[in-house]
Short mmCIF file of C-alpha atoms and ligand atoms in Angstrom, two decimals:
data_model
loop_
_atom_site.label_atom_id
_atom_site.label_comp_id
_atom_site.label_asym_id
_atom_site.label_seq_id
_atom_site.Cartn_x
_atom_site.Cartn_y
_atom_site.Cartn_z
CA MET A 10 0.06 0.08 0.07
CA THR A 11 1.41 3.32 -0.95
CA LYS A 12 0.10 6.56 0.77
CA ILE A 13 -0.19 9.48 -1.97
CA THR A 14 -1.27 12.99 -1.99
CA ILE A 15 -3.94 14.31 -4.19
CA ALA A 16 -5.28 17.69 -5.21
CA LYS A 17 -8.43 18.00 -7.15
CA GLY A 18 -7.44 21.52 -8.33
CA ASP A 19 -9.90 23.96 -10.19
CA GLY A 20 -12.07 24.04 -13.08
CA ILE A 21 -12.70 20.59 -14.56
CA GLY A 22 -10.01 19.34 -12.02
CA PRO A 23 -12.25 17.72 -9.37
CA GLU A 24 -14.34 15.73 -12.16
CA ILE A 25 -11.33 14.47 -13.96
CA MET A 26 -9.59 13.62 -10.62
CA ASP A 27 -12.69 11.59 -9.62
CA ALA A 28 -12.79 9.76 -12.88
CA THR A 29 -9.13 8.98 -12.74
CA LEU A 30 -9.20 7.71 -8.99
CA LYS A 31 -12.17 5.62 -9.71
CA ILE A 32 -10.36 3.89 -12.71
CA ILE A 33 -7.31 3.17 -11.04
CA MET A 34 -8.96 1.98 -7.89
CA ALA A 35 -11.09 -0.47 -9.87
CA ALA A 36 -7.86 -1.56 -11.52
CA GLY A 37 -6.52 -2.60 -8.04
CA ALA A 38 -4.23 0.16 -7.33
CA GLN A 39 -2.91 -0.24 -3.72
CA ILE A 40 -2.91 3.47 -2.56
CA GLU A 41 -4.11 5.29 0.40
CA ILE A 42 -5.20 8.88 -0.45
CA ASP A 43 -4.60 12.13 1.48
CA GLU A 44 -6.39 14.99 -0.07
CA ILE A 45 -5.15 18.58 0.04
CA GLU A 46 -6.43 21.72 -1.23
CA VAL A 47 -4.45 23.87 -3.61
CA GLY A 48 -5.04 26.59 -6.28
CA GLU A 49 -7.69 29.16 -6.70
CA LYS A 50 -9.31 29.11 -3.32
CA VAL A 51 -5.99 29.09 -1.55
CA TYR A 52 -4.69 32.22 -3.78
CA LEU A 53 -7.93 34.00 -3.39
CA SER A 54 -7.79 33.57 0.46
CA GLY A 55 -4.64 35.83 0.26
CA ASN A 56 -1.82 33.01 0.12
CA THR A 57 0.06 34.12 -3.21
CA SER A 58 1.73 30.65 -3.24
CA GLY A 59 -1.66 28.80 -3.74
CA ILE A 60 -0.68 26.12 -1.09
CA SER A 61 -0.48 26.17 2.90
CA LYS A 62 2.35 25.04 5.04
CA GLU A 63 0.27 22.00 6.27
CA SER A 64 -0.33 20.74 2.53
CA TRP A 65 3.44 21.30 2.08
CA ASP A 66 4.03 18.93 5.14
CA ILE A 67 1.80 16.16 3.85
CA ILE A 68 3.16 16.24 0.14
CA ARG A 69 6.76 16.01 1.76
CA LYS A 70 5.67 13.04 4.10
CA ASN A 71 3.91 11.00 1.24
CA LYS A 72 6.43 12.06 -1.31
CA VAL A 73 4.04 11.02 -4.37
CA PHE A 74 1.59 13.75 -5.58
CA LEU A 75 -1.13 13.35 -8.15
CA LYS A 76 -2.20 16.85 -8.93
CA ALA A 77 -5.08 17.95 -11.08
CA PRO A 78 -4.96 21.29 -12.83
CA ILE A 79 -5.10 24.51 -11.05
CA THR A 80 -6.21 28.01 -12.03
CA THR A 81 -3.59 30.60 -11.37
CA PRO A 82 -5.37 33.98 -11.03
CA GLN A 83 -4.16 36.65 -13.48
CA GLY A 84 -1.95 39.57 -12.00
CA GLY A 85 -1.83 40.20 -8.24
CA GLY A 86 1.50 38.63 -7.76
CA TYR A 87 0.28 35.03 -7.56
CA LYS A 88 3.14 32.47 -8.13
CA SER A 89 2.74 29.50 -10.31
CA LEU A 90 2.44 26.42 -8.06
CA ASN A 91 3.88 24.10 -10.65
CA VAL A 92 7.09 26.01 -11.00
CA THR A 93 7.31 26.41 -7.05
CA THR A 94 6.58 22.58 -6.54
CA ARG A 95 9.10 21.40 -9.08
CA LYS A 96 11.91 23.62 -7.62
CA PHE A 97 11.11 23.40 -3.92
CA LEU A 98 10.81 19.44 -4.15
CA GLY A 99 13.87 19.10 -6.52
CA LEU A 100 11.65 17.38 -9.17
CA TYR A 101 14.50 17.61 -11.85
CA SER A 102 13.14 15.70 -14.44
CA ASN A 103 9.72 16.33 -16.49
CA VAL A 104 8.83 13.14 -18.52
CA ARG A 105 6.14 13.53 -21.25
CA PRO A 106 5.27 10.53 -23.50
CA CYS A 107 3.57 11.69 -26.80
CA MET A 108 2.11 8.68 -28.72
CA SER A 109 -0.35 8.92 -31.52
CA LEU A 110 -3.27 6.67 -31.39
CA SER A 111 -4.04 6.68 -35.15
CA PRO A 112 -6.55 6.04 -36.76
CA TYR A 113 -8.69 6.62 -33.66
CA ILE A 114 -7.39 10.08 -32.78
CA LYS A 115 -6.85 12.25 -36.03
CA THR A 116 -3.04 13.19 -36.50
CA LYS A 117 -0.65 13.98 -39.42
CA HIS A 118 1.80 11.46 -37.98
CA PRO A 119 0.41 8.18 -37.29
CA LYS A 120 3.81 6.42 -36.40
CA MET A 121 4.71 8.88 -33.67
CA ASP A 122 5.87 7.58 -30.40
CA VAL A 123 8.13 10.02 -28.66
CA VAL A 124 9.12 10.66 -24.96
CA ILE A 125 10.45 14.29 -24.11
CA ILE A 126 12.52 14.41 -21.02
CA ARG A 127 13.02 17.94 -20.00
CA GLU A 128 15.36 19.44 -17.26
CA ASN A 129 12.86 20.86 -14.91
CA GLU A 130 14.83 23.26 -12.56
CA GLU A 131 17.45 25.19 -14.35
CA ASP A 132 18.13 27.20 -17.37
CA LEU A 133 16.28 30.58 -17.95
CA TYR A 134 13.67 29.34 -15.40
CA GLY A 135 15.47 30.67 -12.35
CA GLY A 136 13.80 33.81 -13.08
CA ILE A 137 16.99 35.83 -12.19
CA GLU A 138 16.40 38.87 -14.09
CA HIS A 139 17.72 42.41 -13.69
CA GLN A 140 17.26 45.74 -15.62
CA GLN A 141 20.81 47.25 -15.81
CA THR A 142 20.56 50.20 -18.09
CA ASP A 143 17.79 52.22 -19.66
CA GLU A 144 17.93 49.99 -22.66
CA VAL A 145 18.79 46.59 -21.49
CA VAL A 146 17.38 43.96 -19.15
CA GLN A 147 18.93 40.54 -18.61
CA CYS A 148 17.90 36.88 -17.64
CA LEU A 149 20.52 34.62 -16.23
CA LYS A 150 20.81 31.18 -17.77
CA LEU A 151 22.35 29.00 -15.14
CA ILE A 152 23.22 25.45 -15.99
CA SER A 153 24.94 23.06 -13.59
CA ARG A 154 26.95 19.78 -14.08
CA PRO A 155 24.78 18.05 -11.51
CA GLY A 156 21.74 19.28 -13.17
CA CYS A 157 22.91 17.99 -16.64
CA GLU A 158 24.31 14.67 -15.20
CA LYS A 159 20.89 13.80 -13.43
CA ILE A 160 18.67 14.44 -16.37
CA VAL A 161 20.82 12.81 -19.00
CA ARG A 162 21.27 9.82 -16.85
CA TYR A 163 17.49 9.73 -16.21
CA ALA A 164 16.90 9.73 -19.92
CA PHE A 165 19.18 6.82 -20.53
CA GLU A 166 17.66 4.80 -17.62
CA TYR A 167 14.25 5.47 -18.83
CA ALA A 168 15.12 4.53 -22.19
CA ARG A 169 16.78 1.21 -21.01
CA GLN A 170 13.65 0.47 -18.69
CA TYR A 171 11.05 1.07 -21.44
CA GLU A 172 13.14 -0.76 -24.14
CA ARG A 173 13.70 2.35 -26.36
CA LYS A 174 16.16 2.22 -28.89
CA LYS A 175 17.62 5.81 -29.17
CA VAL A 176 18.32 8.90 -26.82
CA THR A 177 18.51 12.29 -28.91
CA CYS A 178 19.95 15.24 -27.22
CA PHE A 179 18.70 18.93 -28.38
CA THR A 180 20.79 21.86 -27.53
CA LYS A 181 21.98 25.28 -29.13
CA ASP A 182 25.78 24.67 -28.35
CA ASN A 183 26.58 26.24 -31.63
CA ILE A 184 25.87 29.49 -30.00
CA MET A 185 25.88 28.92 -26.23
CA LYS A 186 29.11 27.09 -26.01
CA GLN A 187 29.45 27.17 -22.32
CA THR A 188 25.84 26.50 -21.17
CA ASP A 189 24.54 24.31 -23.73
CA GLY A 190 27.99 23.17 -24.37
CA LEU A 191 28.29 21.55 -20.98
CA PHE A 192 24.76 19.82 -21.41
CA HIS A 193 25.94 18.42 -24.74
CA GLN A 194 29.25 17.36 -23.21
CA VAL A 195 27.68 15.61 -20.29
CA PHE A 196 25.32 13.91 -22.87
CA ASP A 197 28.37 12.54 -24.78
CA GLU A 198 30.07 11.27 -21.54
CA ILE A 199 27.02 9.45 -20.11
CA ALA A 200 26.04 8.03 -23.47
CA LYS A 201 29.32 6.09 -23.33
CA GLU A 202 27.94 4.12 -20.34
CA TYR A 203 24.81 3.04 -22.42
CA PRO A 204 26.32 1.20 -25.47
CA ASP A 205 23.12 -0.67 -25.84
CA ILE A 206 21.14 2.45 -26.63
CA GLU A 207 21.78 4.57 -29.78
CA ASN A 208 22.64 8.35 -29.17
CA GLU A 209 22.69 11.47 -31.19
CA HIS A 210 22.60 15.15 -30.92
CA TRP A 211 20.54 17.83 -33.01
CA ILE A 212 20.73 21.61 -32.71
CA ILE A 213 17.37 22.43 -31.37
CA ASP A 214 16.11 24.67 -34.13
CA ILE A 215 16.45 22.06 -36.93
CA GLY A 216 15.80 19.35 -34.37
CA ALA A 217 12.37 20.98 -33.66
CA ALA A 218 11.54 21.39 -37.26
CA LYS A 219 12.35 17.65 -37.82
CA LEU A 220 10.18 16.83 -34.71
CA ALA A 221 7.23 18.55 -36.10
CA ASP A 222 7.66 17.22 -39.54
CA SER A 223 8.66 13.65 -39.00
CA PRO A 224 8.43 12.72 -35.27
CA GLU A 225 8.50 9.00 -35.99
CA VAL A 226 12.39 9.35 -36.51
CA PHE A 227 12.77 10.13 -32.72
CA ASP A 228 12.41 7.94 -29.70
CA VAL A 229 13.40 9.58 -26.55
CA ILE A 230 14.54 13.19 -26.53
CA VAL A 231 16.33 14.88 -23.46
CA THR A 232 16.95 18.73 -23.60
CA LEU A 233 17.19 21.90 -21.43
CA ASN A 234 14.22 23.46 -19.51
CA LEU A 235 13.13 26.04 -22.15
CA TYR A 236 13.62 24.08 -25.28
CA GLY A 237 11.61 21.05 -23.42
CA ASP A 238 8.81 23.38 -22.35
CA ILE A 239 8.24 24.37 -26.12
CA ILE A 240 8.92 21.15 -27.81
CA SER A 241 6.95 18.87 -25.36
CA ASP A 242 3.65 20.92 -25.93
CA VAL A 243 4.33 20.72 -29.86
CA ALA A 244 4.92 17.10 -29.54
CA ALA A 245 1.67 16.70 -27.48
CA GLN A 246 -0.33 18.51 -30.00
CA ILE A 247 0.97 16.91 -33.18
CA ALA A 248 0.32 13.52 -31.70
CA GLY A 249 -3.32 14.08 -31.60
CA SER A 250 -4.25 16.60 -28.62
CA VAL A 251 -2.80 18.12 -25.69
CA GLY A 252 -5.96 16.83 -23.80
CA LEU A 253 -4.62 13.23 -23.88
CA ALA A 254 -1.12 13.81 -22.37
CA GLY A 255 0.14 13.36 -18.93
CA SER A 256 3.48 14.05 -17.47
CA SER A 257 5.68 13.13 -14.40
CA ASN A 258 7.92 15.31 -12.49
CA ILE A 259 10.55 13.23 -10.79
CA GLY A 260 13.07 14.01 -8.08
CA GLU A 261 15.34 12.26 -5.83
CA GLU A 262 12.79 11.93 -3.10
CA CYS A 263 9.55 13.30 -4.34
CA ALA A 264 7.47 13.03 -7.64
CA MET A 265 4.41 14.90 -8.90
CA PHE A 266 2.15 13.66 -11.72
CA GLU A 267 -0.40 15.46 -13.48
CA ALA A 268 -2.09 16.26 -17.00
CA ILE A 269 -0.44 18.75 -19.10
CA HIS A 270 -3.56 20.76 -19.91
CA GLY A 271 -4.96 23.43 -17.73
CA SER A 272 -8.16 23.81 -15.72
CA ALA A 273 -10.49 24.59 -18.76
CA PRO A 274 -12.81 26.60 -16.43
CA ARG A 275 -15.42 27.18 -19.25
CA ARG A 276 -16.07 23.26 -19.24
CA ALA A 277 -16.09 22.80 -15.60
CA GLY A 278 -18.97 21.21 -13.77
CA GLN A 279 -20.80 19.88 -16.73
CA ASN A 280 -19.27 16.47 -17.06
CA LEU A 281 -17.67 17.07 -20.45
CA ALA A 282 -14.03 16.88 -19.80
CA ASN A 283 -11.82 14.26 -20.88
CA PRO A 284 -10.06 12.79 -17.88
CA SER A 285 -7.30 10.98 -20.30
CA GLY A 286 -4.54 13.45 -19.49
CA LEU A 287 -4.71 12.85 -15.79
CA LEU A 288 -5.30 9.29 -16.17
CA GLN A 289 -1.94 9.18 -18.26
CA GLY A 290 -0.31 10.93 -15.28
CA ALA A 291 -1.69 8.57 -12.88
CA VAL A 292 -0.28 5.48 -15.23
CA LEU A 293 3.25 7.10 -14.81
CA MET A 294 2.72 7.24 -11.17
CA LEU A 295 1.73 3.79 -10.77
CA ASN A 296 4.88 2.74 -12.60
CA HIS A 297 6.97 4.99 -10.47
CA ILE A 298 5.47 3.37 -7.25
CA GLY A 299 6.21 -0.06 -8.73
CA GLN A 300 2.65 -0.92 -9.30
CA SER A 301 3.32 -1.79 -13.09
CA ASP A 302 0.84 -4.49 -13.27
CA VAL A 303 -1.98 -2.27 -12.36
CA ALA A 304 -0.63 0.50 -14.76
CA SER A 305 -0.42 -1.90 -17.77
CA LYS A 306 -4.04 -2.99 -17.08
CA VAL A 307 -5.25 0.74 -16.71
CA GLN A 308 -3.29 1.53 -20.02
CA ASN A 309 -4.67 -1.22 -21.95
CA ALA A 310 -8.19 -0.55 -20.94
CA TRP A 311 -7.81 3.10 -21.87
CA LEU A 312 -6.49 2.20 -25.29
CA LYS A 313 -9.23 -0.26 -25.83
CA THR A 314 -11.74 2.48 -24.87
CA ILE A 315 -10.17 5.07 -27.51
CA GLU A 316 -10.25 2.06 -30.02
CA ASP A 317 -13.75 1.37 -29.25
CA GLY A 318 -14.56 4.99 -30.30
CA ILE A 319 -15.70 5.91 -26.98
CA HIS A 320 -14.79 9.50 -26.96
CA THR A 321 -15.29 12.70 -25.04
CA TYR A 322 -16.32 15.91 -26.91
CA ASP A 323 -12.80 17.12 -27.42
CA ILE A 324 -11.59 14.04 -29.46
CA TYR A 325 -15.11 13.11 -30.95
CA ASP A 326 -15.38 13.25 -34.76
CA GLU A 327 -17.92 11.42 -36.85
CA THR A 328 -15.56 9.08 -38.82
CA ASN A 329 -13.65 7.59 -36.08
CA SER A 330 -15.88 7.88 -32.86
CA HIS A 331 -18.84 5.85 -32.11
CA LYS A 332 -20.34 7.36 -29.09
CA LYS A 333 -19.79 10.74 -27.59
CA VAL A 334 -19.60 10.33 -23.80
CA GLY A 335 -19.24 12.72 -20.59
CA THR A 336 -16.51 12.18 -18.06
CA SER A 337 -18.08 9.74 -15.88
CA GLU A 338 -19.27 7.65 -18.74
CA PHE A 339 -15.86 7.44 -20.17
CA ALA A 340 -14.57 6.35 -16.75
CA GLU A 341 -17.20 3.60 -16.78
CA ALA A 342 -16.17 2.48 -20.22
CA VAL A 343 -12.39 2.32 -19.36
CA ILE A 344 -13.42 0.20 -16.05
CA ALA A 345 -15.53 -2.04 -18.18
CA ASN A 346 -12.53 -2.67 -20.34
CA LEU A 347 -10.15 -3.51 -17.45
CA ASN A 348 -8.71 -6.98 -18.23
CA GLN A 349 -9.20 -6.35 -21.95
CA LEU A 350 -6.58 -5.58 -24.51
CA PRO A 351 -6.47 -3.15 -27.48
CA GLN A 352 -6.87 -5.07 -30.99
CA LYS A 353 -4.99 -2.74 -33.00
CA LEU A 354 -3.25 -0.32 -30.99
CA LYS A 355 0.08 -1.53 -29.36
CA VAL A 356 -0.56 -3.42 -26.09
CA VAL A 357 1.44 -2.29 -23.36
CA ASN A 358 3.24 -4.54 -20.68
CA TYR A 359 5.13 -2.66 -18.01
CA GLU A 360 5.22 -5.67 -15.61
CA SER A 361 8.97 -6.47 -15.82
CA ASN A 362 9.74 -2.81 -15.07
CA LYS A 363 11.57 -2.15 -11.75
CA VAL A 364 11.34 1.16 -10.01
CA LEU A 365 13.98 3.36 -11.57
CA GLN A 366 16.82 3.82 -9.04
CA LEU A 367 19.33 6.37 -10.06
CA PRO A 368 22.77 6.92 -8.34
CA LYS A 369 23.09 10.10 -6.17
CA TYR A 370 25.36 12.81 -7.93
CA VAL A 371 28.95 12.35 -6.67
CA ARG A 372 30.80 15.72 -6.79
CA LYS A 373 33.99 15.87 -8.93
CA ALA A 374 37.47 16.97 -7.52
CA PRO A 375 37.64 20.61 -7.97
CA ALA A 376 39.66 21.99 -11.09
CA VAL A 377 42.67 24.35 -10.88
CA LYS A 378 40.86 27.73 -11.24
CA GLU A 379 42.80 30.77 -12.31
CA ILE A 380 41.76 34.17 -12.80
CA VAL A 381 42.60 35.64 -16.10
CA GLY A 382 40.65 38.82 -16.62
CA VAL A 383 37.26 40.67 -15.78
CA ASP A 384 34.57 41.94 -17.90
CA LEU A 385 33.20 45.40 -16.54
CA PHE A 386 29.71 46.11 -17.84
CA VAL A 387 29.13 49.71 -18.33
CA HIS A 388 25.98 51.83 -18.69
CA TRP A 389 27.04 54.48 -21.06
CA SER A 390 24.69 56.53 -23.54
CA GLY A 391 27.41 57.58 -25.97
CA GLU A 392 27.67 56.16 -29.38
CA GLU A 393 31.50 55.56 -30.46
CA ALA A 394 33.09 52.61 -28.81
CA GLU A 395 36.44 54.36 -29.48
CA THR A 396 35.35 57.14 -27.08
CA LEU A 397 34.35 54.62 -24.30
CA ALA A 398 37.77 53.05 -24.91
CA VAL A 399 39.50 56.19 -24.38
CA LYS A 400 37.61 56.63 -20.99
CA MET A 401 38.15 53.13 -20.07
CA LYS A 402 41.94 53.50 -20.34
CA LEU A 403 41.72 56.38 -17.97
CA LEU A 404 41.55 53.76 -15.34
CA LYS A 405 45.28 53.30 -15.82
CA HIS A 406 45.79 50.26 -13.93
CA GLU A 407 49.52 48.97 -13.43
CA SER A 408 48.82 45.26 -14.29
CA MET A 409 45.41 45.32 -16.29
CA GLN A 410 44.64 46.51 -19.70
CA LEU A 411 41.52 47.07 -21.83
CA SER A 412 41.43 44.25 -24.59
CA MET A 413 38.07 44.52 -26.08
CA ILE A 414 34.52 46.14 -25.91
CA THR A 415 31.58 44.43 -27.10
CA ASN A 416 27.87 45.60 -27.22
CA ARG A 417 25.24 42.85 -27.02
CA GLY A 418 28.07 40.21 -27.47
CA ILE A 419 29.56 41.70 -30.90
CA LYS A 420 33.02 43.10 -30.69
CA VAL A 421 32.82 46.82 -31.50
CA TRP A 422 36.53 47.82 -30.25
CA PRO A 423 39.05 47.60 -31.44
CA GLU A 424 38.26 47.38 -35.21
CA GLY A 425 34.38 47.49 -34.92
CA PHE A 426 32.05 47.99 -37.81
CA ARG A 427 30.33 51.27 -38.35
CA GLU A 428 27.01 49.47 -39.17
CA THR A 429 26.83 47.61 -35.78
CA PHE A 430 23.75 48.74 -33.92
CA CYS A 431 24.82 49.74 -30.20
CA THR A 432 22.86 49.99 -27.03
CA ASP A 433 23.73 51.81 -23.66
CA HIS A 434 25.21 48.47 -22.31
CA TRP A 435 28.79 47.74 -23.01
CA ARG A 436 31.20 44.96 -21.81
CA CYS A 437 34.72 46.11 -21.44
CA ARG A 438 37.05 43.41 -21.08
CA PHE A 439 40.34 43.69 -18.98
CA LYS A 440 43.10 41.29 -19.24
CA PRO A 441 46.58 41.19 -17.45
CA ALA A 442 49.19 43.52 -19.32
CA GLU A 443 52.08 41.71 -21.04
CA GLY A 444 54.21 39.71 -18.45
CA LYS A 445 51.86 40.65 -15.62
CA GLN A 446 50.02 38.26 -13.32
CA MET A 447 46.44 39.23 -12.27
CA LYS A 448 45.05 39.26 -8.64
CA ASN A 449 41.55 39.35 -7.59
CA THR A 450 42.04 42.76 -5.79
CA ASP A 451 43.05 44.25 -9.31
CA ILE A 452 39.21 44.09 -9.90
CA ILE A 453 38.54 46.08 -7.03
CA GLN A 454 41.11 48.66 -7.78
CA LEU A 455 39.45 48.93 -11.29
CA LEU A 456 36.09 49.43 -9.80
CA MET A 457 37.24 52.18 -7.51
CA ARG A 458 39.01 54.06 -10.38
CA ALA A 459 35.80 53.67 -12.48
CA ALA A 460 33.87 55.18 -9.58
CA ASP A 461 36.51 58.02 -9.31
CA GLN A 462 35.97 58.74 -13.22
CA GLN A 463 32.20 58.45 -12.84
CA ILE A 464 31.96 55.37 -15.19
CA ASP A 465 28.79 53.63 -14.32
CA ILE A 466 29.83 49.83 -13.81
CA ILE A 467 26.65 47.99 -13.53
CA LYS A 468 28.07 44.57 -13.07
CA THR A 469 31.27 42.45 -13.37
CA GLU A 470 32.10 38.91 -14.51
CA ASN A 471 35.27 37.31 -13.70
CA LEU A 472 37.09 35.22 -16.20
CA TYR A 473 38.72 32.18 -15.19
CA THR A 474 40.42 29.12 -16.57
CA PHE A 475 39.60 25.77 -15.20
CA ASP A 476 42.59 23.17 -15.67
CA GLY A 477 43.83 25.58 -18.12
CA LYS A 478 40.66 25.62 -20.29
CA PRO A 479 39.00 28.90 -20.73
CA GLY A 480 35.49 29.28 -18.90
CA PHE A 481 34.16 32.23 -20.81
CA SER A 482 33.03 33.01 -24.48
CA LEU A 483 35.21 35.11 -26.77
CA GLY A 484 33.58 38.23 -28.04
CA GLN A 485 31.57 37.64 -31.38
CA GLY A 486 33.93 38.63 -34.17
CA GLN A 487 36.92 38.27 -32.08
P1 NAD B 516 -6.47 24.84 -20.69
O1 NAD B 516 -5.49 23.75 -20.98
O2 NAD B 516 -7.25 24.71 -19.69
O3 NAD B 516 -7.65 24.89 -22.15
C1 NAD B 516 -7.30 24.98 -23.35
C2 NAD B 516 -8.21 24.27 -24.32
O4 NAD B 516 -8.40 22.91 -24.07
C3 NAD B 516 -9.66 24.74 -23.83
O5 NAD B 516 -10.48 25.00 -25.09
C4 NAD B 516 -10.21 23.64 -23.01
O6 NAD B 516 -11.56 23.54 -23.01
C5 NAD B 516 -9.69 22.41 -23.51
N1 NAD B 516 -9.48 21.58 -22.77
C6 NAD B 516 -8.33 21.29 -21.66
N2 NAD B 516 -8.32 20.13 -20.98
C7 NAD B 516 -9.41 19.47 -21.62
C8 NAD B 516 -9.88 18.30 -21.13
N3 NAD B 516 -9.47 17.60 -20.31
N4 NAD B 516 -11.16 17.83 -21.79
C9 NAD B 516 -11.62 18.73 -22.74
N5 NAD B 516 -11.23 19.69 -23.26
C10 NAD B 516 -9.95 20.29 -22.58
O7 NAD B 516 -5.85 26.10 -21.12
P2 NAD B 516 -6.19 27.55 -20.57
O8 NAD B 516 -7.40 27.83 -21.13
O9 NAD B 516 -4.79 28.39 -21.15
O10 NAD B 516 -5.80 27.63 -18.99
C11 NAD B 516 -6.84 27.58 -18.12
C12 NAD B 516 -6.39 27.71 -16.67
O11 NAD B 516 -5.39 26.63 -16.42
C13 NAD B 516 -5.57 29.05 -16.43
O12 NAD B 516 -5.87 29.56 -15.25
C14 NAD B 516 -4.11 28.47 -16.44
O13 NAD B 516 -3.11 29.10 -15.52
C15 NAD B 516 -4.26 27.16 -15.88
N6 NAD B 516 -3.19 26.08 -16.20
C16 NAD B 516 -2.97 25.23 -15.43
C17 NAD B 516 -2.07 24.00 -15.51
C18 NAD B 516 -1.60 23.23 -14.60
O14 NAD B 516 -2.28 23.22 -13.23
N7 NAD B 516 -0.85 22.31 -14.71
C19 NAD B 516 -1.49 23.96 -16.76
C20 NAD B 516 -1.98 24.92 -17.83
C21 NAD B 516 -2.77 25.85 -17.52
#
């Protein structure tokens, strides 16, 4: 018996949760349920996080959370409960299977069967943003080695568990050589540990285009948070309907399972909604808690029901459907099909699956880290880089000299192009002068001299080498 936490959420949430629980209980799920309240009511009671402390305690105690969609009120500083839950509980892996159910559900891609595994905690989703000048704002993209190792290893373990043949990595490391470069590098390292599984890397833009055009060439895709967010919606949509997909959010200790759609408030309370997305989340949950026999039973009964043409309004069409049903009738039909197998769609059998056990991240020995320069970012409303270079040279440091100025990443000094558009946000790179060694305190001296000269330094970034390898990008055009 596994104790799980559920939240019925808002809009269509309560109806699809009731239908889902009814089906999995009828299939013999060995679960005990703790229910908590999250979402709209909690938000509107003045709690901007949408969840109480007591509810957190229950989620953390039970560790497995099945969540129906919630409504996040617009404006008013309400925080997305999904993002908070993922980050608080360290749910680093977002898994979304996207499989077409042709010919029963219309799709242009009848052979599609892709699983998107998205890194769930890092990347631009740290939401660390700053306005630095009149014209420029920034968002920090943070990628860590543990973050990359955990998600890439999860993807390969998942592939092995579900007898998948290939894992494809999507990045943009031709441009982001440090951040996406690390993800790709870790992918290559870990892929070597799984010689039984094919591996490949695609640049995200052409990869996404290929996924939208010929998804059948992909199997498991692992990618960074933002790319994964976008391509997993595309993948679910082209498989047939976002209303049919579920997802899991897996951490080292806790896990959360859900439908990928929202709370569809206009459909609420009318017994109209399709419970399939949340049911798919529940199937992922049953596999996660080691009840794979029940998961197989539910999935086969669900596939049979889709095949029988018993469809809710959102997937109903005159050619493929036989009967339009409401939420509770759909659940009854799935229950009546428990112990039956689909005839044309592929029968699933998860029964040999073991609960995925991933090793804990082991921190590597630190590299030899040496400081080799500093980028001073300057808010300056002038136009000529040459003029700024003259100002920066007034800092007259004994061991540091100006080596380059860039604007939005492109080199504008020395030898910039007159055509390059410049904003008021300049990066001035200082490196040790010929034959000089740099110290951290040199940066402080540069900053003090800049303050004396009334140069507005809005931030600094230190330049390091790690075991002799540069840990920073060159200026574009350098
Ligand atoms: P939505 O997914 O709720 O609805 C989009 C469209 O799909 C609507 O036409 C809706 O009627 C239909 N639809 C969605 N699920 C369906 C189902 N199970 N059966 C039949 N039809 C279904 O997206 P939205 O309208 O952009 O968002 C509504 C609310 O949901 C917002 O408050 C949003 O913040 C929230 N939301 C929550 C989650 C979550 O909790 N995980 C995810 C997305 C959106």
